[in-house]
Short mmCIF file of C-alpha atoms in Angstrom, two decimals:
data_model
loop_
_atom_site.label_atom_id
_atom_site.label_comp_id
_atom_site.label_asym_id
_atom_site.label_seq_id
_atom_site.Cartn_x
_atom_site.Cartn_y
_atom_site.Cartn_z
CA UNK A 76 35.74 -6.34 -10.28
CA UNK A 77 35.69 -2.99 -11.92
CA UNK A 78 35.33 0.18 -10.63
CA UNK A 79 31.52 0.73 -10.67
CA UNK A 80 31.58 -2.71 -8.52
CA UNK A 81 33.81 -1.29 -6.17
CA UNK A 82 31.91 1.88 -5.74
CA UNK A 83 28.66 0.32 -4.68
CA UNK A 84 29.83 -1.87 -1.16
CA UNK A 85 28.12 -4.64 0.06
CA UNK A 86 27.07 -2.67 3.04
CA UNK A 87 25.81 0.12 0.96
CA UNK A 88 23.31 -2.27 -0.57
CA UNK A 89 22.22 -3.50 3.18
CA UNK A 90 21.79 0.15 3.81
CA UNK A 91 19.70 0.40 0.23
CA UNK A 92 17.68 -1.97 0.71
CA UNK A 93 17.05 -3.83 3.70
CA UNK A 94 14.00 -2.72 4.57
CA UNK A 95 12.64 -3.17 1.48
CA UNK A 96 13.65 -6.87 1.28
CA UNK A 97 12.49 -7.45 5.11
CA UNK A 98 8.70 -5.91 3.95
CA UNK A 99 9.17 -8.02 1.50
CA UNK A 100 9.61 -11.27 3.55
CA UNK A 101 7.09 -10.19 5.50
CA UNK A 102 4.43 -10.35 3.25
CA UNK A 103 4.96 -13.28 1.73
CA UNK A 104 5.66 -15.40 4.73
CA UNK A 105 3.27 -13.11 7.04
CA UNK A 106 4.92 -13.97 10.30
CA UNK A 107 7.96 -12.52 12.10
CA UNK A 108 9.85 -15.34 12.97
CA UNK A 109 9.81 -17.01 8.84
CA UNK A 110 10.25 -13.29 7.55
CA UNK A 111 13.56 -13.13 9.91
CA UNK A 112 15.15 -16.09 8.59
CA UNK A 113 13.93 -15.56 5.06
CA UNK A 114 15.55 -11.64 5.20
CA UNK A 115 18.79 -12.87 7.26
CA UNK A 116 19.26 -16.08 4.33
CA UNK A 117 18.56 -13.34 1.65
CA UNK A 118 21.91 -11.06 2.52
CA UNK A 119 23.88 -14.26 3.66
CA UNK A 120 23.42 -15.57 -0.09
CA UNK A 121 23.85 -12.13 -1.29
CA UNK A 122 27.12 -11.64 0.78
CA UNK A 123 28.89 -14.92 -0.59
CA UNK A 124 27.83 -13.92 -4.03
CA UNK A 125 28.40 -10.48 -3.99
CA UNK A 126 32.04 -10.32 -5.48
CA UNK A 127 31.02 -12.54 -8.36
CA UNK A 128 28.02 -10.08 -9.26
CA UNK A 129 28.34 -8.38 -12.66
CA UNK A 130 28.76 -4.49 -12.32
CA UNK A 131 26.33 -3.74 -14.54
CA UNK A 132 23.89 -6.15 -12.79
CA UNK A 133 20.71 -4.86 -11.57
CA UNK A 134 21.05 -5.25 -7.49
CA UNK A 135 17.65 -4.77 -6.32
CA UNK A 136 16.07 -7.34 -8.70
CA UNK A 137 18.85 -9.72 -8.01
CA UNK A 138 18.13 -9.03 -4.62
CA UNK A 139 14.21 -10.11 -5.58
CA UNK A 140 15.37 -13.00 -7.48
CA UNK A 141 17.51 -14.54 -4.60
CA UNK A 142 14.75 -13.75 -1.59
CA UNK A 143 12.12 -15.24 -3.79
CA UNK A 144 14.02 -18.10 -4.49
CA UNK A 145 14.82 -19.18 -1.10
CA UNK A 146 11.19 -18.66 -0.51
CA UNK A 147 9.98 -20.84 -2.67
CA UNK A 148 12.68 -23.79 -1.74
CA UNK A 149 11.87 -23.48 1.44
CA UNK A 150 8.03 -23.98 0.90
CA UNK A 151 8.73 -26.95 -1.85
CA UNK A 152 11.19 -28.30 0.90
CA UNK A 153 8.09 -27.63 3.86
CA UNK A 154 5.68 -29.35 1.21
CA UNK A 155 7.45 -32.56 0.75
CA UNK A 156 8.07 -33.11 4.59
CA UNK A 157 4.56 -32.80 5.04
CA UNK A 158 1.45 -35.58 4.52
CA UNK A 159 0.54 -35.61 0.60
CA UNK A 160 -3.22 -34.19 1.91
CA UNK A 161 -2.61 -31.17 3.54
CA UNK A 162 -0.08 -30.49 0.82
CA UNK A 163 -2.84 -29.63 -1.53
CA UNK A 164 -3.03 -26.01 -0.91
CA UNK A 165 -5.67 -22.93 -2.50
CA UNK A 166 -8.82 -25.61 -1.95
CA UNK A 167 -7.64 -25.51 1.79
CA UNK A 168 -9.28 -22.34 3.12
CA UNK A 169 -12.60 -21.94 0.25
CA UNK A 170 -13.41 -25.70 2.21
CA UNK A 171 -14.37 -23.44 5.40
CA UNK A 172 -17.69 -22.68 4.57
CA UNK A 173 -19.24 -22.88 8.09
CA UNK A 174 -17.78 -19.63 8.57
CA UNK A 175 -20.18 -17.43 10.54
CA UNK A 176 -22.30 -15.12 7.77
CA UNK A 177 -19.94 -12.17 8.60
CA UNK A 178 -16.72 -11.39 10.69
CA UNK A 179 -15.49 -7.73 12.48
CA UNK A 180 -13.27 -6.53 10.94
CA UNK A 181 -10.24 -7.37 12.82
CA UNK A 182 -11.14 -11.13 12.53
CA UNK A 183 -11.70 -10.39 8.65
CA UNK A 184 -7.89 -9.32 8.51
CA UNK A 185 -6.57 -12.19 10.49
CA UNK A 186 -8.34 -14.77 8.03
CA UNK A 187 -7.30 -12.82 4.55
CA UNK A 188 -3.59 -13.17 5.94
CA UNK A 189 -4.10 -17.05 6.74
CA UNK A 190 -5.74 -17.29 3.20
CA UNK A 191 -3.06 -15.92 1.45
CA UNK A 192 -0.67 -18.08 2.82
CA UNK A 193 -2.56 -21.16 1.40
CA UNK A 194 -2.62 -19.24 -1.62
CA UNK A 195 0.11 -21.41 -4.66
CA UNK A 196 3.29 -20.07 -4.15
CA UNK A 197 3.69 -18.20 -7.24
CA UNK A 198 0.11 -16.60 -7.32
CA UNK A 199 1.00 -15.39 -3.12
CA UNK A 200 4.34 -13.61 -4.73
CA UNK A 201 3.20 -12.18 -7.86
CA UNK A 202 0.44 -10.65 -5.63
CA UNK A 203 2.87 -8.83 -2.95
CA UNK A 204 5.46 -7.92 -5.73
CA UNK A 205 2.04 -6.01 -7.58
CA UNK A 206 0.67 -4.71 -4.43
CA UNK A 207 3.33 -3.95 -1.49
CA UNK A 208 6.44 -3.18 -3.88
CA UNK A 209 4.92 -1.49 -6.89
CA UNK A 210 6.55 -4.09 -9.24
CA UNK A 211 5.04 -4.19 -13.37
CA UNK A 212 4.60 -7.34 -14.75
CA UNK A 213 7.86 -7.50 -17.28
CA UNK A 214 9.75 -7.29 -13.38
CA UNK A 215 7.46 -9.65 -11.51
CA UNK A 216 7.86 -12.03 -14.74
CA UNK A 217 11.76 -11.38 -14.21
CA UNK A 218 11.82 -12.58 -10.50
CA UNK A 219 9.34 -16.00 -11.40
CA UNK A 220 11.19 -16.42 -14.27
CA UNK A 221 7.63 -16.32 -16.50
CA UNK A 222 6.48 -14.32 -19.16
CA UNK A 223 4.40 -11.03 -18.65
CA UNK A 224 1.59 -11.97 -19.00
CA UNK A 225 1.66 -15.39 -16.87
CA UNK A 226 2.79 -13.24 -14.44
CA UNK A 227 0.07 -10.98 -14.32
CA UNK A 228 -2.42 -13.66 -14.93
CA UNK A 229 -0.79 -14.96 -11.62
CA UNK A 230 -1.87 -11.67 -9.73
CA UNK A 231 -5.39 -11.83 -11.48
CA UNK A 232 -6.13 -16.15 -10.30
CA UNK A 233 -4.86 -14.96 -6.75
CA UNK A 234 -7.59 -12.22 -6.37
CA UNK A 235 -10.16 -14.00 -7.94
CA UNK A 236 -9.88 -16.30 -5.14
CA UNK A 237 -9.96 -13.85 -2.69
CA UNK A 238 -12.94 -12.72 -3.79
CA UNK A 239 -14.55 -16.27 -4.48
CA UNK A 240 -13.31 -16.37 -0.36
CA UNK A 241 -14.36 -13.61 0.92
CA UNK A 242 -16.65 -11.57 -1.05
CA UNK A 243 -19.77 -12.78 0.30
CA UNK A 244 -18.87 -11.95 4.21
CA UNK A 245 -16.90 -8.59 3.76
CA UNK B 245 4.91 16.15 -2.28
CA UNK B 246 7.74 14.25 -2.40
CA UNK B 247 6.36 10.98 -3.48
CA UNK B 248 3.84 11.76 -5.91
CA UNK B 249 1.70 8.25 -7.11
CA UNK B 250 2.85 7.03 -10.64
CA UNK B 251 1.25 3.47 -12.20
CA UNK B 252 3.99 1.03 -12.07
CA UNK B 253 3.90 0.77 -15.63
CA UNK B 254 1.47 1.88 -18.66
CA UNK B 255 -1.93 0.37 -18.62
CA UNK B 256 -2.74 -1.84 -21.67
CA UNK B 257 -6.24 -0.67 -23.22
CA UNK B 258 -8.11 -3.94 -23.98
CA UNK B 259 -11.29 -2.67 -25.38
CA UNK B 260 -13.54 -3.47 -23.55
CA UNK B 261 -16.28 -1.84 -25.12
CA UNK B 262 -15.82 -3.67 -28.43
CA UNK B 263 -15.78 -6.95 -26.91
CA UNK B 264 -18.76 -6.43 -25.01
CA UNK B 265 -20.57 -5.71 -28.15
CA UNK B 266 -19.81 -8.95 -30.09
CA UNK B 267 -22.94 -10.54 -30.60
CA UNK B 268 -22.07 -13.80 -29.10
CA UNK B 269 -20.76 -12.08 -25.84
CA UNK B 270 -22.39 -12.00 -22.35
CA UNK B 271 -21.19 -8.04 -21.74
CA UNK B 272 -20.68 -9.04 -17.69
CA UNK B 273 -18.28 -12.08 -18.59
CA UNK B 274 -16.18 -9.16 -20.17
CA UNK B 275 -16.61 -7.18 -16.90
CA UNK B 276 -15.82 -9.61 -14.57
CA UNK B 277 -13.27 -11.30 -16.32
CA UNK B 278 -11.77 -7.53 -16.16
CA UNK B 279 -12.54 -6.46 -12.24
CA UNK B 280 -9.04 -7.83 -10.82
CA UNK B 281 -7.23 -5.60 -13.08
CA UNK B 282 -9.28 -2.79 -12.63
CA UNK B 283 -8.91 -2.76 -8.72
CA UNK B 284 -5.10 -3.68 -8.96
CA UNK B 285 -5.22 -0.96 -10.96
CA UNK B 286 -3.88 -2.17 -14.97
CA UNK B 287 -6.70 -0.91 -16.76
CA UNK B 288 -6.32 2.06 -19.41
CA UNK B 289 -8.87 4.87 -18.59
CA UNK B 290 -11.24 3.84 -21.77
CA UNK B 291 -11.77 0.52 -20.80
CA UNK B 292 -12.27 1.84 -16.76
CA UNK B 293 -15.12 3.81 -18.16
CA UNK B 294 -16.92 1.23 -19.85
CA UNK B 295 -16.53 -1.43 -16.25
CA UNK B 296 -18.26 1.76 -14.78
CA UNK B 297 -21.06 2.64 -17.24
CA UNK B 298 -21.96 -1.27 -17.44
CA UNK B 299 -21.71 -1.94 -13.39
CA UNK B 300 -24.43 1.38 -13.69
CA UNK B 301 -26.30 -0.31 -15.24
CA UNK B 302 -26.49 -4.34 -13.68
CA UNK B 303 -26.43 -4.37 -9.72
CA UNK B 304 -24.74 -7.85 -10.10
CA UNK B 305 -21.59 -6.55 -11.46
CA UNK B 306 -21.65 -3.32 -9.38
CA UNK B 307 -21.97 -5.30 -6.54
CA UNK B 308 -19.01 -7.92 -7.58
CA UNK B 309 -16.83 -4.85 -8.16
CA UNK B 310 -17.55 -3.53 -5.29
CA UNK B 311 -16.61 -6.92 -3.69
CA UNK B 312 -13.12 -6.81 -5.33
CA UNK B 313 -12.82 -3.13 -4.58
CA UNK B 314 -13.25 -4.30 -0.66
CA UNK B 315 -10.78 -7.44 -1.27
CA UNK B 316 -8.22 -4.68 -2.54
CA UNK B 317 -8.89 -2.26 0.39
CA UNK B 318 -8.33 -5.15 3.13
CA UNK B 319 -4.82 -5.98 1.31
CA UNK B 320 -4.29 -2.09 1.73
CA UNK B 321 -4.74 -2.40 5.42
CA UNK B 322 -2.75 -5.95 5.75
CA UNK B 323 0.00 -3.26 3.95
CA UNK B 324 -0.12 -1.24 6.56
CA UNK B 325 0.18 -3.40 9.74
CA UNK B 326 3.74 -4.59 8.22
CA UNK B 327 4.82 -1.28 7.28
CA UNK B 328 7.15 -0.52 10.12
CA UNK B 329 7.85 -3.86 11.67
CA UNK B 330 11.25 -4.08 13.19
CA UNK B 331 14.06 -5.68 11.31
CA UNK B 332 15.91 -8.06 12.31
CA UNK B 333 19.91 -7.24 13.54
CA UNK B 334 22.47 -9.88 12.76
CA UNK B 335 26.24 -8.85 13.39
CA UNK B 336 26.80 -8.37 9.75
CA UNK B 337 23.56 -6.21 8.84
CA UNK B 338 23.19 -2.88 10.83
CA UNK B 339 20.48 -1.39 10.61
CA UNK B 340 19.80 2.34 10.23
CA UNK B 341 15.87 3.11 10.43
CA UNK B 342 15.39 6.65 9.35
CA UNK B 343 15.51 9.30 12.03
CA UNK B 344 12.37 11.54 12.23
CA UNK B 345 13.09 14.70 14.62
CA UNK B 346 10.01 15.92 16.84
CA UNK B 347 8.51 18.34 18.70
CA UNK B 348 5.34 19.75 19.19
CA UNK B 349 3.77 23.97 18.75
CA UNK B 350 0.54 25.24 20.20
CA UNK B 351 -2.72 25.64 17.87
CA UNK B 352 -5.94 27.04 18.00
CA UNK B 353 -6.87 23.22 18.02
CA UNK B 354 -4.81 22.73 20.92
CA UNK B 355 -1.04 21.05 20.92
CA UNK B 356 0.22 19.46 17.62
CA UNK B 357 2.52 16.95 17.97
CA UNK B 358 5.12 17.09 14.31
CA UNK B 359 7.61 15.40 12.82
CA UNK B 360 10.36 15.87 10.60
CA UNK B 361 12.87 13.84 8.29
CA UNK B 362 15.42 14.45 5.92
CA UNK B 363 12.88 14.19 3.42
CA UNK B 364 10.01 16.18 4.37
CA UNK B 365 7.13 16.48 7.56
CA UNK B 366 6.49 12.62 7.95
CA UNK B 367 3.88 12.85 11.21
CA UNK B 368 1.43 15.17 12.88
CA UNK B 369 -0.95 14.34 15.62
CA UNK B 370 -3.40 16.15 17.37
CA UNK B 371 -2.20 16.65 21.13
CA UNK B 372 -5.08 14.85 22.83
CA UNK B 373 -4.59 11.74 21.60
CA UNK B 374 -1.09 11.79 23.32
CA UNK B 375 2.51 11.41 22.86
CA UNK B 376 2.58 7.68 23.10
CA UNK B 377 0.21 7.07 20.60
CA UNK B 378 2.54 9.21 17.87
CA UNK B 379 5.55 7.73 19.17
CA UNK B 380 3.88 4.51 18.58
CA UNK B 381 2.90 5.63 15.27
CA UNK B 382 6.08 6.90 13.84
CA UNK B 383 7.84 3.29 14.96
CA UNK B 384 5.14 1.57 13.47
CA UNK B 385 6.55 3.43 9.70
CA UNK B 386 9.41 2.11 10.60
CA UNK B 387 11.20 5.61 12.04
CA UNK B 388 13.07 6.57 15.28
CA UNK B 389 12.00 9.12 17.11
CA UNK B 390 14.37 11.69 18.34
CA UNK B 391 12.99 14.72 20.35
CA UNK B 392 14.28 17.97 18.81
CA UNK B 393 12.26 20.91 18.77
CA UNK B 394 14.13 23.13 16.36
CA UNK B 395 13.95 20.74 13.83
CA UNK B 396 10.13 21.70 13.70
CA UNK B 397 10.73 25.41 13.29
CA UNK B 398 9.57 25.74 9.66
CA UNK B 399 6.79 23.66 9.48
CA UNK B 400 5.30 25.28 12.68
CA UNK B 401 5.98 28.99 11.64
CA UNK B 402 3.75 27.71 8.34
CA UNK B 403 1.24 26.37 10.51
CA UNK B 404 1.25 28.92 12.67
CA UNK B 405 0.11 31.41 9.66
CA UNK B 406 -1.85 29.09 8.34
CA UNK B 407 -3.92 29.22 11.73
CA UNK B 408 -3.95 33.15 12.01
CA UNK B 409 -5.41 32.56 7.76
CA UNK B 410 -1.90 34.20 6.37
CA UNK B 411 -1.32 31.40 4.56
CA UNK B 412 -3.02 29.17 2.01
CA UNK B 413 -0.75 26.85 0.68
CA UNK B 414 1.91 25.03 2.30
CA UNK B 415 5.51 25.01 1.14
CA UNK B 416 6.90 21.90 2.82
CA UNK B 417 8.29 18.76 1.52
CA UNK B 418 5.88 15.53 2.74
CA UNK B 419 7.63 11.83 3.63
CA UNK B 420 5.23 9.27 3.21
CA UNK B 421 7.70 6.21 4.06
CA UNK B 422 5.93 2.98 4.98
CA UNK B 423 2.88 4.63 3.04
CA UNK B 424 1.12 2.12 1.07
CA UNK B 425 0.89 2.58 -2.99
CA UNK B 426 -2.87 3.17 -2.83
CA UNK B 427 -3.34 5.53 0.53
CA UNK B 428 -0.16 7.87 -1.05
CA UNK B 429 -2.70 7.77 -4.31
CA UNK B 430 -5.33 8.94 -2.23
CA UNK B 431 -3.08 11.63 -0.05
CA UNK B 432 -1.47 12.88 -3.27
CA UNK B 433 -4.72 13.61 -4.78
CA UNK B 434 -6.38 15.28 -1.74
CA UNK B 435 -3.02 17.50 -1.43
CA UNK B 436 -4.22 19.24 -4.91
CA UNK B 437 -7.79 20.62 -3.17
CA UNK B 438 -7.00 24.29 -2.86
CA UNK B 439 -8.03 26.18 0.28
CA UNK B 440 -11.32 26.58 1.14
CA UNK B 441 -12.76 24.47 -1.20
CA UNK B 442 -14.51 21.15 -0.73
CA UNK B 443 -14.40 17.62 -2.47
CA UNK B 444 -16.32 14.87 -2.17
CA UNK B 445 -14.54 11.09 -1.24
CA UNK B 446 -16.43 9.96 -4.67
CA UNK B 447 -14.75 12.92 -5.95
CA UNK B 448 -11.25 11.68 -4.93
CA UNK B 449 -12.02 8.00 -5.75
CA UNK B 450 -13.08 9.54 -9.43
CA UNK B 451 -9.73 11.31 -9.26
CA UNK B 452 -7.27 8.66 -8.94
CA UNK B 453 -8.90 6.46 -11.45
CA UNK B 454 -11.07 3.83 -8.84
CA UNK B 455 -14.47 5.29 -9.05
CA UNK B 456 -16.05 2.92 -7.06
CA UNK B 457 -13.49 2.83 -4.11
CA UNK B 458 -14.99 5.65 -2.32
CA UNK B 459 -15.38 3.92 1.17
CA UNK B 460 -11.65 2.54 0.66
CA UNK B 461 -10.76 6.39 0.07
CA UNK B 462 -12.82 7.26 3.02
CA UNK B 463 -10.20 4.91 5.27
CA UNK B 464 -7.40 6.11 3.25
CA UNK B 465 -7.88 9.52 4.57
CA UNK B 466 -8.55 8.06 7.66
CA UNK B 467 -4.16 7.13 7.98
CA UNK B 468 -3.54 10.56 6.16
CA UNK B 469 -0.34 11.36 8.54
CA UNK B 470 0.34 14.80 8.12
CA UNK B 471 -3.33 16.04 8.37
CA UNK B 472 -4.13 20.11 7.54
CA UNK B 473 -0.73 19.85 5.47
CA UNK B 474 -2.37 16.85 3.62
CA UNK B 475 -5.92 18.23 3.71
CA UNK B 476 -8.26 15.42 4.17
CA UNK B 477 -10.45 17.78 6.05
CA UNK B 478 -11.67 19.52 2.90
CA UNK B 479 -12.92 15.83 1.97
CA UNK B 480 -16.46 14.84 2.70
CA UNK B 481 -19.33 12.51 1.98
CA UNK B 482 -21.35 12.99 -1.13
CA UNK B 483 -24.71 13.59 0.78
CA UNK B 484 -22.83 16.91 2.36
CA UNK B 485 -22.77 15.32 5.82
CA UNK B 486 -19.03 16.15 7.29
CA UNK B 487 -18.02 12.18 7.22
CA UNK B 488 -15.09 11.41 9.43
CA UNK B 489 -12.06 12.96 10.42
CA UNK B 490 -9.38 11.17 12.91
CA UNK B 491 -8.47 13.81 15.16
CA UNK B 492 -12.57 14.67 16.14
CA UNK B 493 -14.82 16.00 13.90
CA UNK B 494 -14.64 18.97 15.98
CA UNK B 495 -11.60 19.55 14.65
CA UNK B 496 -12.66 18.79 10.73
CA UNK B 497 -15.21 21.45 11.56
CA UNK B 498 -12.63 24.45 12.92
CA UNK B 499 -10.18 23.71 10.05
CA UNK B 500 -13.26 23.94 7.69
CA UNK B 501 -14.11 27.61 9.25
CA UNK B 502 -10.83 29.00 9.41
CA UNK B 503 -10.55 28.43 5.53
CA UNK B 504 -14.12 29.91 5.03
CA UNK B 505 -15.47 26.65 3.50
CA UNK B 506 -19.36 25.91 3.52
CA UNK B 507 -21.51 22.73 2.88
CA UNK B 508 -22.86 21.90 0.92
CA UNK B 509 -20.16 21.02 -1.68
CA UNK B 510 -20.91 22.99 -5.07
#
């Protein structure tokens, strides 16, 4: 490990940024208990790997990279435990169109944050990385391990179908 | 400001204008195909003009932006709700959450509740709407509130002659932690309306590049959290009505005459 390793402890990139990462698993598992576990796996993985790291690494997208990661192996792990036809996901929520014409706007809230949970895994985190941590597209494509520009066509497709959602009833 | 709003990276321009021309092209599949960019906000100034002079002229695509533009404002407020949520403690992680000092100074608008952190004024409240409710607020952005009065010296001697008119502009460093991307885009812009004038929220919307997010600017304002220093209350509706203001309109109105300011807005 050299010196510039040495200089930046493991607690000093807890203290960095932890709350950061926990926003982070917030939003893209959008409920306290997942967001927990995702945030407390994050800086367990981190921790083991931390003396390996290159000192010239960039911590905060590693960071990204690992938290997204487990994420994602979680969900593909959640996805195979469960029956192939609720697996299908995106199609789930645009199905509910017995919604009544329009919603307050508390309610409205509540459903945007169940939509974007059915929302393809990659679409949901290229979306929060755009729009809760100010992320470009060269970055997001860095955590998905994608180009640019499938990264930003990622945030575009997960809008879109927000809109195609929502846009008549808010 | 401390945390002035800066795109995340350089818009692409993707000329619009000359793709909507081609002969073969329907101009609103351009626009459409461009509105998620354009309320994420990727889209190079040229091409954000020509969205805005073609959704003047068809209602279908003014209303589809609009549409997106409301789709972008309730992700804004989803933002929000997780801004300060607690984090978690395991034995290995402690946690520090940021330490904002407060205390609260008399006003000709009655008590103002304040708040300070090493960065800047992070919180004011008017009195009425009570302690708990700022205490509540200040967790909620994810600080912890420690009562201590002199910490609030400078910023209340500034109010203070900003009340008796001895001062126009503030000199105090603002914390926006747990402030989303767009509402600090909003607040940053509304920061730069001098004293005793008046803009308009299509004004501000104009200003920070989302010309047709002038409701979404309106509910910016509305979580400014360091109003007079941030002055949302020289911000008002378009058809010179006062619009809102959080603390009471009442208040929106004595701010507006202590700084001499007039509808309707010239």
């Amino acid at each position: 490990m050299t010196d510039s390793a040495t200089l930046m402890s493991f607690d000093t990139l807890v203290d960095m940024h932890q709350r950061e990462i926990y926003r982070y698993a917030l939003h893209l598992t959008r409920n306290q208990a997942d967001a927990d576990d995702l945030y407390q796996d994050t800086f367990l993985k981190a921790y083991k790997a931390f003396d390996r790291l290159d000192a010239s690494a960039n911590y905060r997208a590693w960071l990204y990279r690992i938290a997204t990661n487990t994420f994602l192996s979680a969900k593909r792990k959640a996805n195979r435990e469960r029956p192939l036809d609720v697996a299908a996901d995106g199609e789930l929520a645009a199905v509910q169109e017995d919604q009544p014409a329009s919603l307050d706007a508390r309610d409205l809230l509540v459903e945007v944050e169940r939509f974007i949970q059915t929302l393809p895994e990659k679409q949901r985190v290229a979306l929060v990385l755009r729009k809760y941590q100010e992320f470009d597209y060269r970055q997001i494509g860095e955590v998905l391990k994608c180009s640019d520009e499938a990264a930003r066509a990622n945030v575009y497709e997960a809008l879109r179908k927000l809109r195609a959602c929502f846009g008549d009833r808010v | 400001m401390t945390a002035p709003y800066e795109p995340t990276h350089t818009p692409r321009e993707e000329h619009l204008a000359r793709k909507a021309a081609e002969p073969d092209v329907d101009p609103c599949d351009i626009a459409l195909e461009a509105m998620p960019g354009y309320v994420i906000g990727d889209m190079a100034a040229a091409d954000q003009a020509w969205i805005d002079s073609h959704a003047e002229q068809c209602n279908y695509c003014k209303n589809e932006l609009q549409w997106f533009e409301r789709i972008d404002d309730l992700l804004e407020h989803l933002g929000d709700a997780s801004a300060g949520a607690d984090i978690p403690t395991a034995p290995r992680l402690r946690v520090h959450k940021k330490v904002a000092r407060y205390g609260s100074m008399p006003s000709p608008l009655g008590d103002l509740l304040i708040a300070v952190s090493d960065d800047g004024i992070c919180e004011i409240s008017f009195g009425r709407s009570g302690t708990d409710k700022f205490l509540a607020l200040l967790d909620r952005r994810g600080f912890e509130a420690v009562a201590d009065q002199q910490a609030i010296e400078s910023a209340s001697a500034q109010l203070r002659e900003y009340f008796s008119g001895r001062r126009h502009v503030f000199d105090l460093q603002v914390d926006l932690t747990g402030v989303t991307p767009f509402t600090k885009a909003v607040l940053t812009a509304t920061s730069e309306v001098p004293f005793g004038r008046l803009l308009t929220y299509r004004d501000i919307a104009r200003s920070i590049g989302k010309p047709n997010a002038t409701r979404a600017v309106g509910n910016a304002l509305g979580r400014n959290p360091v109003p007079v220093i941030v002055p949302c209350h020289r911000v008002v509706r378009s058809d010179n009505s006062l619009g809102g203001y959080t603390g009471g309109l009442d208040i929106k109105e004595r701010l507006l005459s202590i700084e001499g300011a007039t509808l309707p807005v010239v």
